[in-house]
Structure formats: structure tokens, C-alpha cells
PDB file of C-alpha atoms and ligand atoms in Angstrom:
ATOM      1  CA  LYS A   1     -77.224 -59.249 -42.914  1.00 35.00           C
ATOM      2  CA  SER A   2     -75.444 -59.429 -39.645  1.00 36.00           C
ATOM      3  CA  ARG A   3     -71.790 -60.440 -39.468  1.00 39.00           C
ATOM      4  CA  ALA A   4     -72.516 -62.316 -36.953  1.00 36.00           C
ATOM      5  CA  LYS A   5     -73.868 -64.692 -37.801  1.00 39.00           C
ATOM      6  CA  ARG A   6     -71.224 -65.460 -40.285  1.00 49.00           C
ATOM      7  CA  PHE A   7     -68.702 -66.513 -37.687  1.00 58.00           C
ATOM      8  CA  SER A   8     -68.476 -66.115 -33.726  1.00 65.00           C
ATOM      9  CA  LYS A   9     -65.777 -63.875 -32.527  1.00 68.00           C
ATOM     10  CA  GLY A  10     -65.526 -62.783 -29.020  1.00 69.00           C
ATOM     11  CA  GLN A  11     -62.873 -62.051 -25.874  1.00 71.00           C
ATOM     12  CA  SER A  12     -61.483 -65.556 -24.581  1.00 72.00           C
ATOM     13  CA  LYS A  13     -61.878 -65.317 -20.647  1.00 86.00           C
ATOM     14  CA  ILE A  14     -60.966 -68.915 -20.267  1.00 91.00           C
ATOM     15  CA  THR A  15     -57.536 -69.430 -19.197  1.00 93.00           C
ATOM     16  CA  PHE A  16     -54.675 -71.938 -18.531  1.00 94.00           C
ATOM     17  CA  ASP A  17     -56.328 -72.353 -15.709  1.00 92.00           C
ATOM     18  CA  ASP A  18     -59.059 -74.432 -16.803  1.00 93.00           C
ATOM     19  CA  VAL A  19     -57.959 -77.100 -18.907  1.00 94.00           C
ATOM     20  CA  ALA A  20     -56.496 -79.672 -16.436  1.00 94.00           C
ATOM     21  CA  GLY A  21     -53.451 -81.962 -17.442  1.00 92.00           C
ATOM     22  CA  LEU A  22     -52.492 -81.640 -21.090  1.00 94.00           C
ATOM     23  CA  GLU A  23     -49.538 -80.318 -19.809  1.00 93.00           C
ATOM     24  CA  ASN A  24     -47.112 -81.428 -22.587  1.00 93.00           C
ATOM     25  CA  ALA A  25     -50.315 -79.548 -25.081  1.00 95.00           C
ATOM     26  CA  LYS A  26     -50.490 -76.983 -22.687  1.00 95.00           C
ATOM     27  CA  ARG A  27     -46.771 -75.834 -23.045  1.00 94.00           C
ATOM     28  CA  ASP A  28     -46.219 -75.802 -26.505  1.00 93.00           C
ATOM     29  CA  LEU A  29     -48.909 -73.389 -26.360  1.00 95.00           C
ATOM     30  CA  GLU A  30     -47.746 -70.973 -24.180  1.00 94.00           C
ATOM     31  CA  GLU A  31     -45.077 -70.209 -26.557  1.00 92.00           C
ATOM     32  CA  ILE A  32     -47.881 -68.770 -28.804  1.00 94.00           C
ATOM     33  CA  SER A  33     -50.218 -67.437 -25.999  1.00 94.00           C
ATOM     34  CA  ASP A  34     -46.830 -65.383 -25.407  1.00 93.00           C
ATOM     35  CA  TYR A  35     -45.698 -64.443 -28.686  1.00 92.00           C
ATOM     36  CA  LEU A  36     -49.772 -63.028 -29.381  1.00 93.00           C
ATOM     37  CA  ARG A  37     -49.436 -61.578 -25.876  1.00 92.00           C
ATOM     38  CA  ASP A  38     -46.508 -59.296 -27.172  1.00 90.00           C
ATOM     39  CA  PRO A  39     -46.048 -59.523 -30.834  1.00 89.00           C
ATOM     40  CA  GLY A  40     -43.458 -56.134 -30.787  1.00 88.00           C
ATOM     41  CA  HIS A  41     -40.977 -57.871 -28.992  1.00 89.00           C
ATOM     42  CA  PHE A  42     -40.379 -61.496 -30.657  1.00 86.00           C
ATOM     43  CA  ARG A  43     -40.403 -59.439 -34.270  1.00 85.00           C
ATOM     44  CA  LYS A  44     -37.386 -57.565 -32.970  1.00 87.00           C
ATOM     45  CA  LEU A  45     -35.393 -60.910 -32.025  1.00 88.00           C
ATOM     46  CA  GLY A  46     -36.571 -61.798 -35.296  1.00 85.00           C
ATOM     47  CA  ALA A  47     -38.954 -64.527 -33.679  1.00 84.00           C
ATOM     48  CA  LYS A  48     -41.974 -66.051 -36.289  1.00 83.00           C
ATOM     49  CA  ILE A  49     -44.886 -66.805 -35.592  1.00 85.00           C
ATOM     50  CA  PRO A  50     -46.540 -69.765 -36.251  1.00 89.00           C
ATOM     51  CA  ARG A  51     -49.194 -70.323 -38.440  1.00 92.00           C
ATOM     52  CA  GLY A  52     -50.945 -72.835 -37.870  1.00 95.00           C
ATOM     53  CA  ILE A  53     -51.002 -75.044 -35.078  1.00 96.00           C
ATOM     54  CA  LEU A  54     -53.646 -78.812 -35.195  1.00 96.00           C
ATOM     55  CA  LEU A  55     -54.839 -79.963 -32.388  1.00 97.00           C
ATOM     56  CA  MET A  56     -55.301 -83.665 -32.722  1.00 96.00           C
ATOM     57  CA  GLY A  57     -57.426 -85.697 -30.020  1.00 95.00           C
ATOM     58  CA  PRO A  58     -59.886 -87.403 -29.696  1.00 94.00           C
ATOM     59  CA  PRO A  59     -64.345 -86.066 -29.490  1.00 93.00           C
ATOM     60  CA  GLY A  60     -63.814 -84.514 -26.058  1.00 94.00           C
ATOM     61  CA  THR A  61     -60.858 -83.787 -24.650  1.00 96.00           C
ATOM     62  CA  GLY A  62     -60.263 -79.957 -24.518  1.00 96.00           C
ATOM     63  CA  LYS A  63     -59.515 -78.303 -27.799  1.00 96.00           C
ATOM     64  CA  THR A  64     -62.637 -76.252 -27.959  1.00 95.00           C
ATOM     65  CA  LEU A  65     -61.087 -75.338 -24.643  1.00 95.00           C
ATOM     66  CA  LEU A  66     -57.683 -75.681 -25.169  1.00 96.00           C
ATOM     67  CA  ALA A  67     -57.847 -72.582 -28.328  1.00 96.00           C
ATOM     68  CA  ARG A  68     -59.763 -70.772 -25.842  1.00 95.00           C
ATOM     69  CA  ALA A  69     -58.194 -70.598 -23.135  1.00 95.00           C
ATOM     70  CA  VAL A  70     -54.490 -69.226 -25.557  1.00 95.00           C
ATOM     71  CA  ALA A  71     -56.825 -66.550 -26.726  1.00 94.00           C
ATOM     72  CA  GLY A  72     -57.966 -66.022 -22.925  1.00 94.00           C
ATOM     73  CA  GLU A  73     -53.912 -65.802 -22.003  1.00 94.00           C
ATOM     74  CA  ALA A  74     -53.428 -63.816 -24.357  1.00 93.00           C
ATOM     75  CA  GLU A  75     -55.938 -61.260 -23.663  1.00 92.00           C
ATOM     76  CA  VAL A  76     -56.936 -61.665 -27.984  1.00 93.00           C
ATOM     77  CA  PRO A  77     -59.745 -62.104 -29.946  1.00 93.00           C
ATOM     78  CA  PHE A  78     -61.191 -65.367 -30.671  1.00 94.00           C
ATOM     79  CA  PHE A  79     -62.857 -66.026 -34.092  1.00 94.00           C
ATOM     80  CA  SER A  80     -64.431 -69.230 -34.862  1.00 91.00           C
ATOM     81  CA  ILE A  81     -65.843 -71.407 -37.493  1.00 89.00           C
ATOM     82  CA  SER A  82     -66.807 -74.874 -37.687  1.00 87.00           C
ATOM     83  CA  GLY A  83     -66.102 -77.416 -40.846  1.00 83.00           C
ATOM     84  CA  SER A  84     -68.613 -78.760 -40.116  1.00 81.00           C
ATOM     85  CA  GLU A  85     -71.143 -75.300 -41.051  1.00 79.00           C
ATOM     86  CA  PHE A  86     -69.672 -75.778 -44.950  1.00 72.00           C
ATOM     87  CA  ILE A  87     -71.117 -79.226 -45.915  1.00 68.00           C
ATOM     88  CA  GLU A  88     -74.412 -77.954 -46.401  1.00 64.00           C
ATOM     89  CA  MET A  89     -73.583 -74.603 -48.359  1.00 64.00           C
ATOM     90  CA  PHE A  90     -74.418 -73.902 -52.123  1.00 65.00           C
ATOM     91  CA  VAL A  91     -69.960 -73.084 -54.412  1.00 66.00           C
ATOM     92  CA  GLY A  92     -68.818 -70.167 -53.087  1.00 71.00           C
ATOM     93  CA  VAL A  93     -70.749 -69.420 -49.268  1.00 78.00           C
ATOM     94  CA  GLY A  94     -67.261 -71.305 -48.271  1.00 81.00           C
ATOM     95  CA  ALA A  95     -64.583 -69.552 -49.208  1.00 84.00           C
ATOM     96  CA  SER A  96     -65.801 -66.209 -49.492  1.00 87.00           C
ATOM     97  CA  ARG A  97     -67.458 -67.346 -45.415  1.00 88.00           C
ATOM     98  CA  VAL A  98     -63.540 -67.215 -44.537  1.00 90.00           C
ATOM     99  CA  ARG A  99     -61.777 -64.503 -46.959  1.00 91.00           C
ATOM    100  CA  ASP A 100     -64.308 -63.005 -44.630  1.00 90.00           C
ATOM    101  CA  LEU A 101     -63.739 -64.760 -41.633  1.00 92.00           C
ATOM    102  CA  PHE A 102     -60.030 -63.905 -42.112  1.00 94.00           C
ATOM    103  CA  GLU A 103     -60.500 -59.998 -43.341  1.00 94.00           C
ATOM    104  CA  ASN A 104     -62.249 -59.766 -40.073  1.00 93.00           C
ATOM    105  CA  ALA A 105     -59.368 -61.252 -37.475  1.00 94.00           C
ATOM    106  CA  LYS A 106     -56.601 -59.093 -40.047  1.00 94.00           C
ATOM    107  CA  LYS A 107     -58.817 -56.086 -38.566  1.00 93.00           C
ATOM    108  CA  GLU A 108     -58.128 -56.654 -34.885  1.00 92.00           C
ATOM    109  CA  ALA A 109     -54.178 -59.111 -35.195  1.00 89.00           C
ATOM    110  CA  PRO A 110     -53.260 -60.287 -32.852  1.00 93.00           C
ATOM    111  CA  ALA A 111     -56.014 -62.383 -32.764  1.00 95.00           C
ATOM    112  CA  ILE A 112     -56.517 -66.484 -33.408  1.00 95.00           C
ATOM    113  CA  ILE A 113     -58.435 -67.847 -35.129  1.00 95.00           C
ATOM    114  CA  PHE A 114     -59.801 -71.587 -34.395  1.00 95.00           C
ATOM    115  CA  VAL A 115     -61.668 -74.018 -37.134  1.00 94.00           C
ATOM    116  CA  ASP A 116     -62.792 -76.792 -35.677  1.00 93.00           C
ATOM    117  CA  GLU A 117     -63.885 -80.234 -36.955  1.00 92.00           C
ATOM    118  CA  ILE A 118     -61.544 -79.863 -40.294  1.00 92.00           C
ATOM    119  CA  ASP A 119     -61.154 -82.206 -41.248  1.00 89.00           C
ATOM    120  CA  SER A 120     -64.923 -81.891 -42.304  1.00 85.00           C
ATOM    121  CA  VAL A 121     -63.931 -80.095 -45.220  1.00 82.00           C
ATOM    122  CA  GLY A 122     -59.710 -81.338 -45.304  1.00 76.00           C
ATOM    123  CA  ARG A 123     -59.916 -84.024 -46.543  1.00 77.00           C
ATOM    124  CA  ALA A 124     -57.789 -85.664 -48.646  1.00 72.00           C
ATOM    125  CA  ARG A 125     -59.403 -84.197 -51.880  1.00 65.00           C
ATOM    126  CA  GLY A 126     -60.498 -86.258 -54.733  1.00 59.00           C
ATOM    127  CA  THR A 127     -61.920 -88.780 -52.704  1.00 53.00           C
ATOM    128  CA  GLY A 128     -64.687 -86.419 -51.919  1.00 50.00           C
ATOM    129  CA  LEU A 129     -68.167 -86.118 -53.704  1.00 51.00           C
ATOM    130  CA  GLY A 130     -68.370 -84.050 -57.140  1.00 48.00           C
ATOM    131  CA  GLY A 131     -65.377 -85.441 -58.542  1.00 50.00           C
ATOM    132  CA  GLY A 132     -63.547 -82.791 -56.450  1.00 51.00           C
ATOM    133  CA  HIS A 133     -64.877 -79.304 -57.762  1.00 52.00           C
ATOM    134  CA  ASP A 134     -67.321 -78.932 -54.694  1.00 74.00           C
ATOM    135  CA  GLU A 135     -67.637 -77.019 -51.479  1.00 74.00           C
ATOM    136  CA  ARG A 136     -65.828 -78.255 -49.458  1.00 77.00           C
ATOM    137  CA  GLU A 137     -62.130 -78.948 -52.084  1.00 81.00           C
ATOM    138  CA  GLN A 138     -63.367 -74.155 -52.849  1.00 82.00           C
ATOM    139  CA  THR A 139     -63.278 -73.979 -48.827  1.00 85.00           C
ATOM    140  CA  LEU A 140     -60.283 -75.918 -48.170  1.00 86.00           C
ATOM    141  CA  ASN A 141     -58.888 -73.962 -50.926  1.00 88.00           C
ATOM    142  CA  GLN A 142     -59.395 -70.451 -49.247  1.00 90.00           C
ATOM    143  CA  ILE A 143     -58.801 -71.788 -45.789  1.00 91.00           C
ATOM    144  CA  LEU A 144     -55.422 -72.346 -47.525  1.00 91.00           C
ATOM    145  CA  ASN A 145     -54.590 -69.597 -49.918  1.00 92.00           C
ATOM    146  CA  GLU A 146     -55.706 -66.943 -46.756  1.00 93.00           C
ATOM    147  CA  MET A 147     -52.293 -68.186 -44.562  1.00 92.00           C
ATOM    148  CA  ASP A 148     -49.634 -68.353 -47.815  1.00 91.00           C
ATOM    149  CA  GLY A 149     -50.858 -64.654 -47.880  1.00 90.00           C
ATOM    150  CA  PHE A 150     -50.485 -63.485 -43.991  1.00 88.00           C
ATOM    151  CA  GLU A 151     -47.826 -60.700 -43.937  1.00 87.00           C
ATOM    152  CA  PRO A 152     -45.783 -60.934 -41.384  1.00 82.00           C
ATOM    153  CA  HIS A 153     -46.621 -58.542 -39.595  1.00 83.00           C
ATOM    154  CA  GLU A 154     -50.662 -60.094 -39.618  1.00 89.00           C
ATOM    155  CA  THR A 155     -50.560 -61.482 -36.436  1.00 92.00           C
ATOM    156  CA  VAL A 156     -53.226 -64.411 -36.737  1.00 95.00           C
ATOM    157  CA  VAL A 157     -52.446 -67.665 -35.404  1.00 95.00           C
ATOM    158  CA  VAL A 158     -54.876 -70.132 -37.223  1.00 96.00           C
ATOM    159  CA  LEU A 159     -55.955 -73.556 -34.243  1.00 96.00           C
ATOM    160  CA  ALA A 160     -58.120 -76.106 -36.019  1.00 96.00           C
ATOM    161  CA  ALA A 161     -59.307 -79.018 -34.489  1.00 96.00           C
ATOM    162  CA  THR A 162     -59.441 -82.371 -35.556  1.00 94.00           C
ATOM    163  CA  ASN A 163     -60.326 -86.525 -34.026  1.00 92.00           C
ATOM    164  CA  ARG A 164     -58.797 -87.256 -37.580  1.00 90.00           C
ATOM    165  CA  PRO A 165     -55.862 -86.464 -38.457  1.00 88.00           C
ATOM    166  CA  ASP A 166     -55.587 -89.808 -40.901  1.00 88.00           C
ATOM    167  CA  VAL A 167     -57.938 -87.899 -43.515  1.00 87.00           C
ATOM    168  CA  LEU A 168     -56.476 -85.048 -44.093  1.00 89.00           C
ATOM    169  CA  ASP A 169     -55.234 -83.579 -46.839  1.00 87.00           C
ATOM    170  CA  ALA A 170     -51.250 -83.812 -47.261  1.00 88.00           C
ATOM    171  CA  ALA A 171     -51.707 -79.722 -48.106  1.00 88.00           C
ATOM    172  CA  LEU A 172     -52.774 -78.958 -45.113  1.00 90.00           C
ATOM    173  CA  MET A 173     -49.525 -80.117 -42.953  1.00 91.00           C
ATOM    174  CA  ARG A 174     -46.979 -77.865 -44.977  1.00 90.00           C
ATOM    175  CA  PRO A 175     -44.500 -75.722 -44.341  1.00 89.00           C
ATOM    176  CA  GLY A 176     -46.574 -72.197 -42.912  1.00 87.00           C
ATOM    177  CA  ARG A 177     -49.450 -74.654 -42.889  1.00 92.00           C
ATOM    178  CA  PHE A 178     -50.673 -75.974 -40.300  1.00 93.00           C
ATOM    179  CA  ASP A 179     -47.337 -77.242 -40.158  1.00 89.00           C
ATOM    180  CA  ARG A 180     -47.306 -77.284 -35.587  1.00 92.00           C
ATOM    181  CA  LYS A 181     -49.345 -80.427 -34.621  1.00 94.00           C
ATOM    182  CA  VAL A 182     -50.206 -81.036 -30.535  1.00 96.00           C
ATOM    183  CA  THR A 183     -52.072 -84.377 -29.445  1.00 95.00           C
ATOM    184  CA  LEU A 184     -54.102 -84.243 -26.860  1.00 96.00           C
ATOM    185  CA  ASP A 185     -54.481 -87.579 -25.254  1.00 94.00           C
ATOM    186  CA  LEU A 186     -57.673 -88.641 -22.854  1.00 95.00           C
ATOM    187  CA  PRO A 187     -56.807 -88.450 -19.358  1.00 96.00           C
ATOM    188  CA  ASP A 188     -54.536 -90.359 -17.430  1.00 96.00           C
ATOM    189  CA  ARG A 189     -56.029 -91.057 -13.244  1.00 96.00           C
ATOM    190  CA  ARG A 190     -54.307 -87.467 -11.869  1.00 96.00           C
ATOM    191  CA  ALA A 191     -55.730 -85.803 -14.693  1.00 96.00           C
ATOM    192  CA  ARG A 192     -59.253 -87.302 -14.525  1.00 97.00           C
ATOM    193  CA  LEU A 193     -59.086 -86.304 -10.829  1.00 97.00           C
ATOM    194  CA  SER A 194     -58.229 -82.006 -11.622  1.00 96.00           C
ATOM    195  CA  ILE A 195     -61.166 -82.318 -14.572  1.00 96.00           C
ATOM    196  CA  LEU A 196     -63.149 -83.785 -12.119  1.00 97.00           C
ATOM    197  CA  LYS A 197     -62.184 -80.902  -9.174  1.00 96.00           C
ATOM    198  CA  ILE A 198     -62.621 -78.285 -11.919  1.00 94.00           C
ATOM    199  CA  HIS A 199     -66.044 -79.203 -12.550  1.00 94.00           C
ATOM    200  CA  SER A 200     -67.082 -79.331  -9.093  1.00 94.00           C
ATOM    201  CA  ARG A 201     -66.092 -75.766  -8.257  1.00 93.00           C
ATOM    202  CA  GLU A 202     -69.373 -75.264  -7.613  1.00 92.00           C
ATOM    203  CA  VAL A 203     -71.084 -78.272  -7.242  1.00 95.00           C
ATOM    204  CA  PRO A 204     -71.792 -78.742  -3.175  1.00 95.00           C
ATOM    205  CA  LEU A 205     -69.880 -82.191  -1.906  1.00 95.00           C
ATOM    206  CA  ALA A 206     -71.067 -83.851   0.664  1.00 94.00           C
ATOM    207  CA  GLN A 207     -68.575 -85.575   3.267  1.00 95.00           C
ATOM    208  CA  ASP A 208     -68.598 -88.997   0.838  1.00 95.00           C
ATOM    209  CA  VAL A 209     -67.822 -88.306  -1.555  1.00 96.00           C
ATOM    210  CA  ASP A 210     -64.119 -89.232  -3.365  1.00 96.00           C
ATOM    211  CA  LEU A 211     -63.349 -87.761  -6.092  1.00 96.00           C
ATOM    212  CA  GLU A 212     -59.470 -89.842  -6.065  1.00 97.00           C
ATOM    213  CA  ARG A 213     -61.874 -92.956  -6.216  1.00 96.00           C
ATOM    214  CA  ILE A 214     -64.115 -91.954  -9.258  1.00 96.00           C
ATOM    215  CA  ALA A 215     -60.693 -90.738 -10.945  1.00 97.00           C
ATOM    216  CA  ALA A 216     -59.747 -94.741 -10.364  1.00 96.00           C
ATOM    217  CA  LEU A 217     -63.371 -95.806 -11.948  1.00 94.00           C
ATOM    218  CA  THR A 218     -63.304 -93.713 -15.325  1.00 95.00           C
ATOM    219  CA  VAL A 219     -60.750 -95.212 -17.181  1.00 94.00           C
ATOM    220  CA  GLY A 220     -61.773 -94.370 -20.906  1.00 93.00           C
ATOM    221  CA  PHE A 221     -63.612 -90.886 -19.794  1.00 94.00           C
ATOM    222  CA  SER A 222     -63.039 -88.026 -21.171  1.00 94.00           C
ATOM    223  CA  GLY A 223     -62.581 -83.682 -20.163  1.00 95.00           C
ATOM    224  CA  ALA A 224     -66.367 -83.787 -21.770  1.00 94.00           C
ATOM    225  CA  ASP A 225     -67.318 -87.146 -20.489  1.00 94.00           C
ATOM    226  CA  LEU A 226     -66.407 -85.708 -16.840  1.00 96.00           C
ATOM    227  CA  GLU A 227     -68.192 -82.887 -17.017  1.00 95.00           C
ATOM    228  CA  ASN A 228     -71.019 -85.135 -17.882  1.00 93.00           C
ATOM    229  CA  LEU A 229     -71.224 -87.409 -15.203  1.00 95.00           C
ATOM    230  CA  ILE A 230     -70.425 -84.143 -12.903  1.00 96.00           C
ATOM    231  CA  ASN A 231     -73.642 -83.048 -14.042  1.00 95.00           C
ATOM    232  CA  GLU A 232     -75.825 -85.132 -14.413  1.00 94.00           C
ATOM    233  CA  ALA A 233     -75.331 -86.365 -10.318  1.00 95.00           C
ATOM    234  CA  ALA A 234     -76.135 -83.322  -9.287  1.00 95.00           C
ATOM    235  CA  LEU A 235     -79.404 -83.236 -11.481  1.00 94.00           C
ATOM    236  CA  LEU A 236     -79.861 -87.151  -9.585  1.00 93.00           C
ATOM    237  CA  ALA A 237     -79.187 -85.086  -6.081  1.00 94.00           C
ATOM    238  CA  GLY A 238     -81.845 -82.201  -7.165  1.00 93.00           C
ATOM    239  CA  ARG A 239     -84.423 -84.940  -8.525  1.00 91.00           C
ATOM    240  CA  SER A 240     -84.369 -86.729  -4.886  1.00 90.00           C
ATOM    241  CA  GLY A 241     -83.914 -83.113  -3.612  1.00 91.00           C
ATOM    242  CA  ALA A 242     -81.192 -83.192  -1.355  1.00 90.00           C
ATOM    243  CA  ASP A 243     -79.544 -80.413  -1.125  1.00 92.00           C
ATOM    244  CA  GLN A 244     -75.748 -81.929  -2.315  1.00 94.00           C
ATOM    245  CA  VAL A 245     -74.588 -84.566  -4.624  1.00 96.00           C
ATOM    246  CA  ASP A 246     -73.344 -87.676  -2.751  1.00 94.00           C
ATOM    247  CA  MET A 247     -70.839 -90.403  -3.113  1.00 96.00           C
ATOM    248  CA  ASP A 248     -74.043 -92.472  -4.435  1.00 94.00           C
ATOM    249  CA  CYS A 249     -75.176 -90.227  -6.800  1.00 93.00           C
ATOM    250  CA  VAL A 250     -72.128 -89.513  -8.391  1.00 95.00           C
ATOM    251  CA  LEU A 251     -71.714 -93.597  -8.946  1.00 95.00           C
ATOM    252  CA  LYS A 252     -75.687 -93.898 -10.604  1.00 93.00           C
ATOM    253  CA  SER A 253     -74.394 -91.205 -12.716  1.00 93.00           C
ATOM    254  CA  ARG A 254     -70.650 -93.319 -13.529  1.00 92.00           C
ATOM    255  CA  ASP A 255     -72.865 -95.897 -14.449  1.00 89.00           C
ATOM    256  CA  LYS A 256     -75.338 -93.460 -16.591  1.00 87.00           C
ATOM    257  CA  VAL A 257     -72.956 -92.073 -18.384  1.00 84.00           C
ATOM    258  CA  VAL A 258     -71.836 -95.881 -19.038  1.00 83.00           C
ATOM    259  CA  LEU A 259     -74.119 -97.472 -19.998  1.00 78.00           C
ATOM    260  CA  GLY A 260     -76.413 -95.240 -20.846  1.00 65.00           C
ATOM    261  CA  GLY A 261     -74.941 -93.461 -23.878  1.00 59.00           C
ATOM    262  CA  VAL A 262     -74.712 -90.321 -21.963  1.00 53.00           C
ATOM    263  CA  ARG A 263     -70.837 -90.773 -23.150  1.00 55.00           C
ATOM    264  CA  GLU A 264     -69.349 -89.191 -26.511  1.00 51.00           C
ATOM    265  CA  MET A 265     -67.814 -92.171 -27.934  1.00 49.00           C
ATOM    266  CA  ALA A 266     -64.735 -91.838 -28.406  1.00 44.00           C
ATOM    267  CA  LEU A 267     -63.312 -91.913 -32.114  1.00 39.00           C
ATOM    268  CA  THR A 268     -66.572 -92.175 -33.400  1.00 40.00           C
ATOM    269  CA  GLU A 269     -68.197 -88.952 -35.328  1.00 34.00           C
TER     270      GLU A 269
HETATM  271  P1  ATP B   1     -64.913 -81.932 -29.544  1.00 66.80           P
HETATM  272  O1  ATP B   1     -64.076 -82.931 -30.735  1.00 66.80           O
HETATM  273  O2  ATP B   1     -66.200 -83.337 -29.458  1.00 66.80           O
HETATM  274  O3  ATP B   1     -65.376 -80.962 -30.253  1.00 66.80           O
HETATM  275  P2  ATP B   1     -63.036 -80.809 -28.168  1.00 66.80           P
HETATM  276  O4  ATP B   1     -61.945 -81.754 -27.334  1.00 66.80           O
HETATM  277  O5  ATP B   1     -63.058 -79.897 -28.800  1.00 66.80           O
HETATM  278  O6  ATP B   1     -64.584 -81.445 -28.410  1.00 66.80           O
HETATM  279  P3  ATP B   1     -64.120 -79.586 -25.223  1.00 66.80           P
HETATM  280  O7  ATP B   1     -65.965 -79.057 -26.070  1.00 66.80           O
HETATM  281  O8  ATP B   1     -62.550 -78.520 -26.238  1.00 66.80           O
HETATM  282  O9  ATP B   1     -63.912 -80.750 -26.796  1.00 66.80           O
HETATM  283  O10 ATP B   1     -64.489 -79.773 -24.600  1.00 66.80           O
HETATM  284  C1  ATP B   1     -65.936 -80.178 -23.802  1.00 66.80           C
HETATM  285  C2  ATP B   1     -65.936 -80.068 -22.188  1.00 66.80           C
HETATM  286  O11 ATP B   1     -65.513 -80.615 -21.360  1.00 66.80           O
HETATM  287  C3  ATP B   1     -65.408 -79.273 -22.596  1.00 66.80           C
HETATM  288  O12 ATP B   1     -65.780 -77.487 -22.215  1.00 66.80           O
HETATM  289  C4  ATP B   1     -65.544 -78.717 -20.680  1.00 66.80           C
HETATM  290  O13 ATP B   1     -65.947 -78.908 -19.911  1.00 66.80           O
HETATM  291  C5  ATP B   1     -64.951 -80.386 -20.559  1.00 66.80           C
HETATM  292  N1  ATP B   1     -63.324 -80.880 -20.609  1.00 66.80           N
HETATM  293  C6  ATP B   1     -62.204 -81.427 -22.534  1.00 66.80           C
HETATM  294  N2  ATP B   1     -61.208 -81.135 -22.016  1.00 66.80           N
HETATM  295  C7  ATP B   1     -61.156 -80.634 -19.955  1.00 66.80           C
HETATM  296  C8  ATP B   1     -60.100 -80.109 -19.435  1.00 66.80           C
HETATM  297  N3  ATP B   1     -58.196 -80.860 -19.684  1.00 66.80           N
HETATM  298  N4  ATP B   1     -60.114 -79.873 -18.270  1.00 66.80           N
HETATM  299  C9  ATP B   1     -61.282 -79.369 -17.842  1.00 66.80           C
HETATM  300  N5  ATP B   1     -62.184 -79.608 -19.026  1.00 66.80           N
HETATM  301  C10 ATP B   1     -62.148 -80.091 -19.678  1.00 66.80           C
END
């Protein structure tokens, strides 16, 4: 069986420049990318790296993007797995997958492991199905065991993302586990403008497109919503045979994203 199927691994080319806004989150995570880039230097100073960081924020606010950017900045391999993949599995499979994932990351350390949707395995125990002996719980226990078992020279940082920090098992947040939290908020007007600029880099915009105005008209949009909006506008322009995207297309797409359910609803699953 191919190992590639068990989790995904890659070298991220995304850097902090691809992430608009989120200045505080970037500042916090810069520490991690600096360490991963040159662990020997930090170790000589007696500095220990945080092992686990929880990225918390509504859907589409850039948690995955930011995790990839940390790996890209540090130029280390990025291993990722999603908590939701474990839900349908037979007992024991999730735990062995986690073991595999950590083993591989340690072999290639320094490295980053990204666990998306950690809440799907990391819900407070005892509230799940199967009287607490289900697959989820074993998977969670294996993640915790792996994190507890890191040797000082194994420079692997685990980033985990959730939009439901309220349901997480407290055991996840103990010292040495996910004892650092980074919060990602929905973008404010300035951040929305930068996100719009990033995602329209490759899009030929007509003279009349006023991104400042779009940024003002998109309160409550996530980064993913804004990316969606630009793409919808480009599709709309394409269908009408235009070779540029004009303001009318962008405004129509905004309405579509708001009304048409193209937009992910914040804070729902
Ligand atoms: P989910 O909780 O739904 O998994 P997420 O927080 O992990 O979402 P991402 O998958 O990182 O969100 O974001 C989706 C896409 O939205 C990104 O690939 C990126 O293109 C865009 N995006 C989101 N936030 C930003 C941002 N701050 N700057 C630039 N692009 C962004």
C-alpha cells in the first residue's frame, strides 16, 4: 500500500507574504519558523521549542494557509492529516495512522505536522459514542502519547486547527501538548483589502474596480469568502465574453456570495 495515501506530505512554497492581515498570529508563529529554520542555534541557547500550537478561528480565516506558511518560511516538510478522516475508521486504524505520521515526521525533522479539524477527534472525552472506547478516543490518545514522547532533539512542531475550541478535551491543552493558542479573527476592512489584492493578483481588473469599496462592502466575509468572490467575478466576466473583470461583475458576485450560499457560513459545521 502506498504511504502517500496515509497522510499528505509536501514542501510548502507559501510564505507569510501570502497571508494577509493576521498580524498577531504571524508574529507568534514567526518564532516557530525561526526555530525550525535553525534549531541548533536555539538549542545552544537552551531554548526549548513549543511542541503544540492550537490555531483557533472561524472557517476560512486561513488556519491551513498559515500552517503552510510556517513550513514555507522555515523550509521544512509539512505533514498534514485531518481529524475528520478518522471518524469512519475501524478501531485501531486511526491510532496506527497517527503513529505512522509522527514516525515519518521525526525521520525528516525539523518538520511540521498539521492536524486539521482536531475537534473531530479531540472532543471532550466521555461525551462521544461507544462509551468512551471509540475510534476517536484512541486516535486522540495516540496523538497525546506521541506529543508526550518527543525527545528534545526531535524538532517537530504540531499545529492543530479548530473552529470549535469550546468542545476540546482539556487534556489536549496540558503543558507540553497544545499549550499555545493562536487566534485568527475574521478580517477587518484593511485585512479584507489586502486579501482582495492577493487574490486578484492574477486577475485582469478593469479600471473601474474599486477594491477599497469592495472591502468596505464585505463585512463578515472570511478570507475564503473573499477568494470565492474574486473567482466568481472572474467566472461571470468569462461567461459574458469580457476580457477584464469590471466592478459590476464584482458587485454581482458579492451579492451571490452573500445570498447564494457560495459563502461558507461562519461558525457552523
Ligand atoms: P477551515 O476552517 O474551513 O478549514 P481555514 O481557516 O483552514 O478554513 P484556509 O483553508 O486556510 O482556511 O483558507 C481557505 C482559503 O482562503 C485559503 O487557501 C486562501 O486562499 C484564502 N484565505 C483565507 N484567509 C486568508 C488570508 N488571511 N490571506 C489570504 N488568503 C486567505
